[in-house]
């Protein structure tokens, strides 16, 4: 293809200030223009020669136009995220600063960490087929608007990772970012999702042909503030507020949570913040230099301080942990004590709905639970147990 | 670039609590008055703590979608937004007169215009009157009617009652309704005895709450005797002690609320062009096309 004249005009206009994007460099010097791509270099060009040379480097020119003229926003999280979407080099990635997450030395925890960024020619090939990325439970595809004769314009598709192989015709198609709010409100069982990054986002929908700006807005309605915090982490300035700082900041009914014992904070993180419960990667610890011995998760986006759900739950645990422990005596068979374990496990894993009606081999089966209750509860409806330490 | 942040309470338990926030934010998005518009919450996401960093604008107008000056607007929101130099005195308010304070958010280096809550803005008086119009389906409602503005009362601080009284007084001065009375849920004069306080046969009761929930959809209708059990719903109007009581739900769901948000931001220096006119027209046409809006809201 040839480059549109208007693009060349724009590029020439910018040349005096210097153009430098993704390996394309255009500069104006005393002896004429200088044009460089990673493969070639021309110097001392007059305007006509520059135009002809640029025509030969059309992919670099349309790429420049998309990033500089269309996306813009140098230094913004939006731009960095869109570049990540197509595996472009992230100009502002201070990978040396990032001590954790996808940019740490090991690159541990990010499925894409092993993939090198793509230079323009490879990226242009890949964008014809579409480049897929995962962001939590979102699958994002960056692709050219015009596959046969790409002019550099990209659009983005977005659906649930579980729908990657679903026919688009079977999905509800949306184009307004705000529709994501409603989709993110309920889980597959119609229950409210107070934590947006819980791994319970239902599928069945698709956003297609979004502009870059609309893509970021849509992603942010699904997973608020994840792009901004990911970008901060990328630049090495994620401001983590650890447990104690966050707890001590609270007032009103949450004033008490800084009294939660340290070991309870670890249990809480294990209960709430692991990947099976939340896709944010917990970066906060008990306090600076005092890490919790619990896995923080592997998600691409960081959690920089305990969220409101954890703060609210911590209030309950603070009350519960202020109680004293006692020794109780109760009669149970070995199978019955094992069954208690199974029951707690089933609830903790959210498995109760999956246990089949007649599966009496599962200790968390409803009939099994009812039987245990009938046998071991007293007339008051409490487990028959005697406190033996007072 | 300028951005608007609507700061609301939200809920971990009730998915509808954020509906009015979203609705008003969307109305303002439609006007195009701001380059960016965000909802932010105490109990939902984006949290107050993380909303400012999602914006590209340098100048941010934060409008609390709260009824009164108090714990949330004076302590929680400024603290969570990291407005380090904040001090409630910056509002120079007597409890209902906060307009705005200009501060810097420490984590992002942006200028934040921290506005007073929507509930105490003068334009809120119009929203209460508009709610009376939509509840009765009569754009000229007033003559022969009593109006009661209902609030929480001594919640966490006295300003919550002040806001209720402030608007009641302003509506009374307009001489539009035969009688106007502020009533409360947990202090005298109590909303339970609403019919004792009015001579008019018809009484419109407007709860000054941001979102519908337990108080507006369960407590108040039962306390006033509109229904035995909120789950059965109630008639609009409902017959109580020889009066007709017109009650729907929280005033915060009224379309015109978006106008109050805009006015708060404009008072703080936001350039909103003719967005207010657009929103007012929209709200007026919505009010006309849905008489008895929310009738039988408890159904
Ligand atoms: S505090 Fe835990 S549960 Fe909350 S967002 Fe962070 S990682 Fe997720």
XYZ file of C-alpha atoms and ligand atoms in Angstrom:
697
model
C 0.000 0.000 0.000
C 1.010 3.590 -0.258
C 0.854 5.997 2.603
C -1.902 8.594 2.530
C -0.628 12.019 1.465
C -2.207 13.613 4.511
C -0.191 11.324 6.778
C 3.022 12.255 5.015
C 2.207 15.924 5.336
C 1.599 15.517 9.064
C 4.773 13.565 9.491
C 6.845 16.172 7.641
C 5.353 18.850 9.802
C 6.468 16.997 12.930
C 9.904 16.182 11.495
C 11.540 19.434 12.516
C 10.813 18.621 16.157
C 11.929 15.047 15.594
C 9.752 11.948 15.270
C 10.630 8.778 17.136
C 8.185 5.925 17.534
C 8.760 2.183 17.565
C 12.041 2.376 15.621
C 10.928 5.035 13.152
C 13.020 8.183 13.353
C 12.598 11.252 11.216
C 14.725 14.312 11.850
C 15.490 17.500 10.053
C 19.180 18.359 9.898
C 21.255 20.997 8.077
C 21.932 18.641 5.199
C 18.292 17.604 4.781
C 16.095 14.971 6.343
C 17.299 11.869 8.078
C 15.055 8.809 8.113
C 15.821 5.631 10.020
C 14.028 2.368 10.622
C 15.604 -0.603 12.417
C 16.543 -1.985 8.957
C 17.523 1.087 6.957
C 18.870 4.546 7.236
C 18.814 7.440 4.816
C 20.444 10.818 5.301
C 20.567 14.080 3.425
C 17.136 13.588 1.865
C 15.201 16.401 0.289
C 11.444 16.456 0.729
C 10.641 14.381 -2.369
C 13.232 11.790 -1.504
C 11.901 11.616 2.022
C 8.367 11.089 0.743
C 9.516 8.222 -1.464
C 11.525 6.660 1.350
C 8.598 6.942 3.745
C 6.358 5.284 1.200
C 8.678 2.301 1.342
C 8.453 2.290 5.128
C 4.659 2.485 5.114
C 4.123 0.203 8.128
C 6.242 2.459 10.283
C 4.368 5.506 9.085
C 0.867 4.160 9.714
C 2.074 2.836 13.060
C 3.372 6.294 13.929
C 0.069 7.805 12.957
C -1.939 5.395 15.133
C 0.187 5.875 18.223
C 1.021 9.543 17.958
C -2.017 11.041 16.291
C -4.804 8.663 17.260
C -3.908 7.338 20.710
C -1.608 10.093 21.943
C -1.519 10.421 25.714
C 2.218 10.008 26.093
C 2.935 8.770 29.613
C -0.673 7.791 30.374
C -1.855 4.420 31.640
C -4.280 4.278 28.732
C -1.509 4.399 26.171
C 0.668 1.893 28.030
C -2.235 -0.520 28.331
C -3.084 -0.307 24.632
C 0.555 -0.943 23.794
C 0.580 -3.939 26.126
C -2.509 -5.213 24.289
C -0.559 -5.548 21.051
C 2.724 -6.533 22.701
C 4.422 -3.318 21.682
C 7.508 -2.266 23.632
C 6.438 -0.303 26.714
C 8.469 2.849 26.520
C 7.965 3.873 30.094
C 8.446 0.469 31.681
C 10.988 0.888 34.436
C 11.351 -2.848 34.696
C 14.389 -2.409 36.886
C 12.264 -0.584 39.466
C 9.500 -3.137 39.653
C 10.432 -5.438 42.471
C 7.398 -7.634 42.122
C 4.872 -8.676 39.560
C 5.261 -9.245 35.869
C 8.263 -6.937 35.619
C 10.451 -8.469 38.247
C 13.556 -10.305 37.108
C 11.927 -13.695 37.251
C 8.878 -12.543 35.353
C 7.034 -14.954 37.557
C 3.310 -14.909 37.564
C 2.587 -13.412 34.196
C 1.627 -15.754 31.445
C 3.006 -13.294 28.906
C 6.241 -12.578 30.700
C 8.235 -14.916 28.514
C 7.090 -13.197 25.333
C 9.324 -10.514 23.978
C 7.741 -7.336 22.713
C 7.093 -7.313 18.984
C 8.757 -4.930 16.555
C 6.588 -3.210 13.970
C 6.818 -5.759 11.090
C 6.025 -8.743 13.350
C 3.328 -6.802 15.113
C 1.736 -5.879 11.797
C 1.681 -9.552 10.838
C 0.181 -10.508 14.161
C -2.426 -7.721 14.096
C -3.823 -9.138 10.867
C -4.822 -12.276 12.785
C -5.433 -10.436 16.026
C -3.257 -10.380 19.148
C -4.865 -11.905 22.237
C -4.210 -10.870 25.804
C -5.762 -11.849 29.114
C -6.637 -9.374 31.837
C -8.237 -11.238 34.716
C -11.191 -13.014 33.177
C -11.170 -10.727 30.167
C -9.826 -11.808 26.828
C -8.773 -8.846 24.701
C -7.991 -8.984 20.999
C -6.231 -6.151 19.203
C -6.620 -6.248 15.423
C -6.574 -4.120 12.298
C -9.844 -2.619 11.139
C -8.867 -3.421 7.580
C -7.079 -6.754 7.464
C -6.453 -6.851 3.706
C -5.019 -3.399 3.365
C -4.110 -2.250 6.876
C -3.871 1.492 7.314
C -2.683 1.186 10.899
C -6.117 1.699 12.491
C -6.672 -0.770 15.318
C -9.853 -1.903 17.011
C -10.345 -4.125 20.011
C -12.621 -7.011 20.891
C -13.363 -8.076 24.404
C -15.075 -11.124 25.861
C -14.869 -13.560 28.724
C -11.874 -15.904 28.636
C -14.284 -18.836 28.807
C -15.943 -17.624 25.603
C -12.746 -17.593 23.568
C -14.047 -20.462 21.447
C -17.688 -19.446 21.461
C -19.256 -18.375 18.193
C -19.848 -14.614 18.242
C -23.423 -15.273 17.117
C -24.039 -17.013 20.440
C -22.868 -14.030 22.474
C -24.771 -10.884 23.369
C -22.876 -8.134 21.546
C -22.373 -4.682 23.108
C -20.584 -1.537 22.037
C -21.148 0.926 24.889
C -18.505 0.673 27.638
C -21.152 1.490 30.239
C -22.877 -1.827 29.549
C -19.937 -3.460 31.312
C -21.179 -2.055 34.616
C -24.340 -4.132 34.495
C -22.500 -7.230 33.249
C -20.069 -6.964 36.154
C -22.793 -6.587 38.799
C -24.035 -10.188 39.078
C -22.382 -13.601 38.936
C -23.623 -16.559 36.890
C -26.090 -17.442 39.637
C -27.544 -13.922 39.706
C -25.820 -13.008 42.966
C -24.392 -9.544 43.570
C -20.611 -9.260 43.101
C -19.428 -6.659 45.627
C -15.800 -7.361 44.682
C -15.248 -6.558 41.024
C -12.062 -8.622 40.823
C -13.643 -11.799 42.196
C -13.182 -14.581 39.606
C -16.938 -14.881 39.209
C -17.520 -12.743 36.145
C -20.102 -14.503 33.984
C -19.623 -14.889 30.239
C -22.021 -14.802 27.323
C -21.270 -11.277 26.093
C -18.859 -9.584 23.723
C -17.736 -6.051 22.970
C -16.513 -5.795 19.402
C -14.779 -3.148 17.352
C -14.039 -0.846 20.298
C -11.748 2.129 19.896
C -8.720 2.193 22.165
C -10.312 4.747 24.472
C -13.518 2.736 24.717
C -11.584 -0.458 25.376
C -9.815 1.073 28.373
C -13.087 2.491 29.656
C -14.779 -0.914 29.326
C -11.934 -2.736 31.070
C -12.083 -0.149 33.846
C -15.803 -0.727 34.338
C -15.121 -4.461 34.727
C -12.018 -4.009 36.882
C -11.877 -0.450 38.231
C -8.472 1.204 38.674
C -6.579 -1.923 37.585
C -5.069 -0.208 34.546
C -3.853 2.779 36.580
C -2.276 0.618 39.274
C -0.733 -1.760 36.753
C 0.823 1.258 35.069
C 2.171 2.588 38.348
C 3.713 -0.775 39.069
C 5.168 -0.817 35.585
C 6.867 2.498 36.248
C 8.064 1.368 39.634
C 5.905 3.761 41.636
C 3.088 1.624 42.940
C 2.206 3.131 46.310
C 1.450 0.138 48.493
C -0.374 0.763 51.774
C 0.235 -2.192 54.028
C -2.237 -3.649 56.483
C -1.247 -1.642 59.547
C -1.212 1.707 57.748
C -4.615 1.003 56.270
C -6.048 -0.259 59.550
C -4.726 2.672 61.560
C -6.194 5.150 59.106
C -9.729 3.897 59.752
C -12.236 5.749 61.922
C -15.822 5.249 63.009
C -16.951 1.638 63.154
C -13.711 0.461 61.520
C -11.511 2.149 64.097
C -10.985 -1.205 65.855
C -9.467 -3.209 63.031
C -5.862 -2.327 63.864
C -6.331 -4.602 66.881
C -6.651 -7.660 64.680
C -3.722 -9.940 65.645
C -1.008 -10.402 63.048
C -1.700 -14.126 62.599
C -5.372 -13.326 61.991
C -4.368 -10.881 59.256
C -2.576 -13.761 57.536
C -5.642 -16.007 57.851
C -7.725 -13.189 56.447
C -5.430 -12.790 53.437
C -5.591 -16.537 52.897
C -9.376 -16.424 53.116
C -9.969 -13.442 50.847
C -6.979 -12.529 48.721
C -5.831 -15.730 47.014
C -6.408 -16.208 43.285
C -9.434 -18.437 43.789
C -11.199 -15.515 45.509
C -9.694 -12.391 43.953
C -7.724 -11.795 40.782
C -5.783 -8.873 42.160
C -2.268 -9.840 43.177
C -1.888 -8.840 46.823
C 1.114 -6.581 47.184
C 0.300 -5.303 50.678
C 1.831 -7.067 53.647
C 1.387 -6.783 57.402
C 3.683 -3.800 57.345
C 6.717 -2.675 55.428
C 9.411 -5.331 55.917
C 7.049 -7.771 57.639
C 5.570 -10.022 54.983
C 2.603 -12.308 55.452
C 3.420 -15.927 54.813
C 0.537 -16.338 52.358
C 0.595 -16.409 48.578
C -0.361 -13.051 47.078
C -1.591 -14.521 43.808
C -0.490 -14.315 40.188
C -2.822 -11.796 38.588
C -1.529 -9.186 36.130
C -2.854 -6.286 38.189
C -1.702 -5.499 41.718
C -3.695 -4.895 44.890
C -2.102 -1.933 46.610
C -4.060 -1.851 49.838
C -6.740 -3.883 51.642
C -10.042 -3.254 49.852
C -13.260 -2.110 51.484
C -14.604 -5.654 51.586
C -11.587 -6.870 53.531
C -11.746 -3.843 55.828
C -15.412 -4.550 56.565
C -14.743 -8.264 57.142
C -11.764 -7.425 59.354
C -14.103 -5.608 61.689
C -16.043 -8.845 62.215
C -12.862 -10.862 62.710
C -11.527 -8.313 65.179
C -14.613 -8.875 67.315
C -14.410 -12.653 66.943
C -10.693 -12.772 67.723
C -11.254 -10.844 70.957
C -13.057 -13.895 72.371
C -11.241 -16.358 74.557
C -10.671 -19.961 73.549
C -12.150 -22.825 75.535
C -11.859 -26.586 75.628
C -15.025 -28.442 74.725
C -15.919 -32.074 75.050
C -18.218 -33.623 72.491
C -18.867 -37.128 71.217
C -18.261 -37.771 67.526
C -17.258 -40.816 65.507
C -14.141 -40.526 63.381
C -16.320 -40.229 60.288
C -18.320 -37.485 61.908
C -15.299 -35.347 62.686
C -14.125 -35.917 59.124
C -17.546 -34.865 57.960
C -17.204 -31.546 59.802
C -14.016 -30.963 57.850
C -15.791 -31.782 54.602
C -18.638 -29.420 55.461
C -16.342 -26.507 56.194
C -14.351 -27.221 53.065
C -17.442 -27.369 50.878
C -18.689 -23.996 52.116
C -15.222 -22.432 51.903
C -14.804 -23.590 48.321
C -18.343 -22.553 47.377
C -19.011 -26.164 46.380
C -22.350 -26.801 48.089
C -24.388 -26.118 44.954
C -22.474 -28.752 43.025
C -23.088 -31.606 45.453
C -25.652 -33.895 43.947
C -28.894 -34.477 45.787
C -28.371 -38.218 46.282
C -24.596 -38.152 46.691
C -24.632 -39.356 50.293
C -20.965 -40.285 49.937
C -20.081 -36.583 50.132
C -19.977 -35.417 53.746
C -21.338 -32.020 52.698
C -24.400 -33.540 51.049
C -27.565 -31.959 52.425
C -29.045 -35.236 53.717
C -25.761 -36.090 55.382
C -25.711 -32.680 57.071
C -29.325 -32.998 58.168
C -28.631 -36.451 59.552
C -25.691 -35.176 61.573
C -27.822 -32.363 62.893
C -30.633 -34.746 63.863
C -28.162 -36.953 65.729
C -25.830 -34.454 67.381
C -27.855 -31.300 68.081
C -29.721 -30.772 71.331
C -33.265 -29.451 71.737
C -31.996 -25.853 71.498
C -30.587 -26.532 68.072
C -26.941 -26.367 69.203
C -24.173 -28.868 68.779
C -24.089 -30.959 71.971
C -20.805 -30.021 73.588
C -19.639 -29.321 77.128
C -17.187 -26.633 78.094
C -14.612 -28.368 80.290
C -12.239 -25.578 81.233
C -14.334 -23.611 83.726
C -8.938 18.845 30.773
C -11.452 18.725 33.599
C -12.973 15.689 35.276
C -15.976 15.137 37.486
C -16.008 12.542 40.256
C -19.304 11.710 41.913
C -18.473 10.303 45.333
C -21.161 8.052 46.804
C -21.542 5.481 49.546
C -22.375 2.307 47.596
C -23.012 -1.052 49.237
C -21.445 -4.483 49.674
C -24.861 -6.059 50.008
C -27.347 -4.161 47.859
C -26.604 -3.962 44.117
C -29.154 -1.169 43.617
C -27.504 1.280 45.996
C -25.260 2.630 43.246
C -28.003 2.975 40.622
C -28.711 6.684 41.232
C -24.977 7.430 41.114
C -24.638 5.701 37.764
C -27.788 7.332 36.414
C -26.702 10.869 37.306
C -23.163 10.255 36.071
C -24.542 9.026 32.750
C -26.801 12.059 32.389
C -23.782 14.300 32.870
C -21.668 12.188 30.490
C -24.309 12.796 27.826
C -23.896 16.557 28.147
C -20.190 16.287 27.357
C -19.449 19.038 29.889
C -16.518 17.104 31.366
C -13.697 15.318 29.589
C -14.010 12.516 32.118
C -16.788 11.510 34.504
C -16.282 8.865 37.187
C -18.378 7.260 39.864
C -16.468 6.514 43.079
C -17.548 4.737 46.229
C -16.790 3.934 49.841
C -18.123 0.380 49.526
C -17.774 -0.315 45.812
C -15.194 0.169 43.107
C -13.544 2.334 42.065
C -12.961 3.205 45.704
C -12.442 6.847 46.755
C -8.871 5.789 47.379
C -8.138 4.886 43.777
C -10.431 6.987 41.640
C -8.272 10.062 41.086
C -5.431 8.059 39.560
C -7.775 6.742 36.870
C -8.143 10.268 35.477
C -6.014 11.998 32.878
C -7.378 15.470 33.686
C -5.341 17.851 35.816
C -8.360 19.548 37.284
C -10.839 17.385 39.161
C -14.192 18.353 40.670
C -15.338 15.983 43.396
C -19.016 16.179 44.304
C -20.178 14.048 47.250
C -23.527 12.416 46.581
C -24.432 12.709 50.237
C -27.291 14.476 51.973
C -25.484 16.424 54.660
C -22.174 17.705 55.857
C -20.854 15.265 58.390
C -18.731 12.210 58.977
C -18.458 11.099 55.358
C -18.046 14.449 53.691
C -15.800 15.974 56.356
C -13.657 12.990 57.317
C -13.913 9.885 55.186
C -13.905 11.254 51.634
C -11.091 13.822 52.070
C -8.958 11.299 53.939
C -9.453 8.553 51.376
C -8.792 10.961 48.495
C -5.522 11.900 50.269
C -6.434 15.592 50.466
C -3.667 16.186 52.975
C -4.320 19.836 53.692
C -7.997 19.308 54.190
C -9.676 20.772 57.199
C -13.467 21.062 57.511
C -12.938 24.761 58.297
C -11.927 25.261 54.679
C -15.575 24.979 53.785
C -16.378 27.851 56.174
C -19.744 26.255 56.607
C -22.478 26.713 59.194
C -23.564 23.131 58.591
C -25.393 23.622 55.318
C -23.397 26.246 53.443
C -20.267 24.399 52.246
C -19.441 25.256 48.665
C -15.954 24.030 47.811
C -12.275 23.953 48.777
C -9.341 23.680 46.385
C -6.681 21.170 47.356
C -4.000 18.917 45.987
C -4.258 15.106 45.934
C -0.957 13.884 47.269
C -0.666 10.667 45.263
C -1.236 12.181 41.825
C -0.396 15.886 42.000
C -3.731 17.050 40.628
C -5.864 20.003 41.628
C -8.962 18.809 43.436
C -11.976 21.018 43.937
C -13.692 19.365 46.830
C -17.341 20.437 46.769
C -20.006 20.424 49.431
C -22.552 17.590 49.358
C -25.453 17.715 46.893
C -27.963 17.513 49.732
C -27.303 21.021 51.038
C -27.186 22.841 47.705
C -29.999 25.302 47.092
C -30.880 23.495 43.861
C -31.822 20.486 45.975
C -34.933 22.382 47.021
C -36.124 22.203 43.413
C -35.474 18.479 43.305
C -37.648 17.942 46.375
C -40.439 19.933 44.753
C -39.987 17.999 41.534
C -40.275 14.746 43.480
C -43.609 16.028 44.832
C -44.658 16.624 41.221
C -43.647 13.177 39.992
C -45.121 11.441 43.033
C -48.499 13.080 42.462
C -48.264 13.205 38.681
C -49.231 16.868 38.921
C -46.727 19.489 37.704
C -48.679 22.173 39.572
C -49.084 20.316 42.832
C -49.185 22.639 45.825
C -52.602 24.025 46.633
C -54.478 21.842 49.067
C -51.338 19.832 49.719
C -48.992 19.522 52.649
C -45.358 18.605 51.999
C -43.112 16.779 54.409
C -39.365 16.469 53.943
C -38.152 13.441 55.871
C -34.648 12.708 57.083
C -32.669 10.533 59.370
C -32.333 12.935 62.256
C -29.468 12.783 64.698
C -27.427 10.280 62.817
C -23.759 10.877 63.356
C -24.019 14.612 63.633
C -26.542 17.380 63.896
C -26.005 18.607 60.353
C -28.171 15.854 58.960
C -31.226 17.426 60.624
C -30.072 20.896 59.554
C -30.196 19.951 55.877
C -33.780 18.704 56.209
C -34.866 21.856 57.981
C -33.006 24.072 55.544
C -34.947 22.801 52.549
C -38.245 22.687 54.437
C -37.844 26.356 55.292
C -36.970 27.262 51.729
C -39.997 25.448 50.352
C -42.256 27.037 52.985
C -41.029 30.494 51.906
C -42.235 29.803 48.386
C -45.848 29.599 49.570
C -46.552 26.853 47.098
C -47.780 24.183 49.498
C -50.372 24.849 52.172
C -48.101 23.410 54.847
C -44.478 22.280 54.983
C -42.952 20.247 57.788
C -39.604 18.582 58.435
C -39.964 15.144 60.013
C -37.410 12.615 61.206
C -36.933 8.921 61.654
C -35.208 8.902 65.012
C -36.114 12.155 66.689
C -39.084 14.431 67.239
C -41.106 15.375 65.243
C -41.318 11.816 64.031
C -42.474 10.643 60.658
C -44.559 7.919 62.382
C -47.049 10.604 63.358
C -47.069 12.316 59.987
C -50.839 12.831 59.867
C -50.801 14.602 63.271
C -48.706 17.385 61.806
C -50.898 18.257 58.819
C -54.369 19.651 58.365
C -54.387 19.207 54.582
C -56.117 16.100 53.296
C -53.253 15.434 50.893
C -49.692 15.054 52.135
C -46.657 14.436 49.911
C -43.832 12.848 51.817
C -40.365 13.198 50.296
C -37.495 11.351 51.978
C -34.214 13.253 51.659
C -32.101 10.167 50.971
C -29.670 9.468 48.154
C -30.672 5.926 47.326
C -33.581 3.663 48.021
C -32.959 0.991 50.576
C -34.072 -0.279 53.923
C -35.059 3.135 55.314
C -37.017 4.471 52.363
C -38.593 1.231 51.161
C -39.217 -0.626 54.419
C -39.037 1.529 57.549
C -40.712 4.746 56.488
C -43.687 3.217 54.624
C -44.419 0.907 57.544
C -43.855 3.596 60.195
C -46.292 5.939 58.458
C -48.871 3.178 58.232
C -48.949 3.098 54.415
C -48.749 -0.667 54.586
C -48.674 -3.455 57.147
C -45.761 -5.100 55.417
C -43.504 -3.346 52.947
C -43.336 -6.511 50.840
C -47.006 -6.054 49.992
C -46.327 -2.577 48.618
C -48.572 0.420 49.160
C -50.921 2.650 47.254
C -49.959 6.096 46.012
C -51.764 7.849 47.532
C -52.441 5.668 50.548
C -55.268 6.413 52.962
C -53.987 7.046 56.505
C -56.146 8.495 59.319
C -58.395 10.330 56.890
C -55.482 11.773 54.891
C -54.095 10.789 51.541
C -50.331 10.213 51.798
C -48.305 10.405 48.594
C -45.031 8.598 49.069
C -42.668 7.045 46.548
C -39.015 6.817 47.446
C -35.649 8.479 47.898
C -35.387 11.916 46.327
C -31.883 11.017 45.147
C -33.334 8.941 42.328
C -34.976 12.015 40.791
C -33.511 12.854 37.369
C -33.013 16.468 38.356
C -30.300 15.399 40.829
C -27.821 15.506 37.954
C -28.462 19.250 37.840
C -27.481 19.646 41.489
C -24.241 17.762 40.833
C -23.508 20.085 37.914
C -24.255 23.173 39.982
C -21.913 22.038 42.707
C -19.132 21.653 40.152
C -19.973 24.965 38.462
C -19.919 26.774 41.813
C -16.407 25.389 42.260
C -15.352 26.840 38.914
C -16.020 24.032 36.445
C -16.768 25.191 32.935
C -20.000 23.377 32.164
C -21.286 25.416 29.210
C -25.014 24.911 28.771
C -25.037 21.454 30.340
C -27.408 22.567 33.083
C -30.066 23.604 30.589
C -29.715 20.253 28.810
C -30.087 18.337 32.051
C -33.040 20.417 33.212
C -34.851 19.855 29.938
C -34.149 16.162 30.083
C -35.415 15.924 33.656
C -38.535 17.940 32.843
C -39.444 15.750 29.881
C -38.786 12.618 31.922
C -40.994 13.936 34.726
C -43.829 14.657 32.303
C -43.680 11.334 30.548
C -43.806 9.296 33.714
C -46.613 10.522 35.927
C -46.863 8.567 39.154
C -43.242 7.609 38.733
C -42.466 4.951 41.224
C -46.092 4.488 42.218
C -46.376 1.380 44.298
C -42.634 1.386 44.616
C -42.881 -1.206 47.331
C -44.483 -3.795 45.050
S -7.593 -6.833 49.572
Fe -7.579 -8.952 48.892
S -9.691 -9.340 48.281
Fe -9.448 -7.135 48.385
S -8.894 -6.531 46.306
Fe -6.984 -6.839 47.414
S -6.397 -8.942 46.986
Fe -8.550 -8.723 46.431
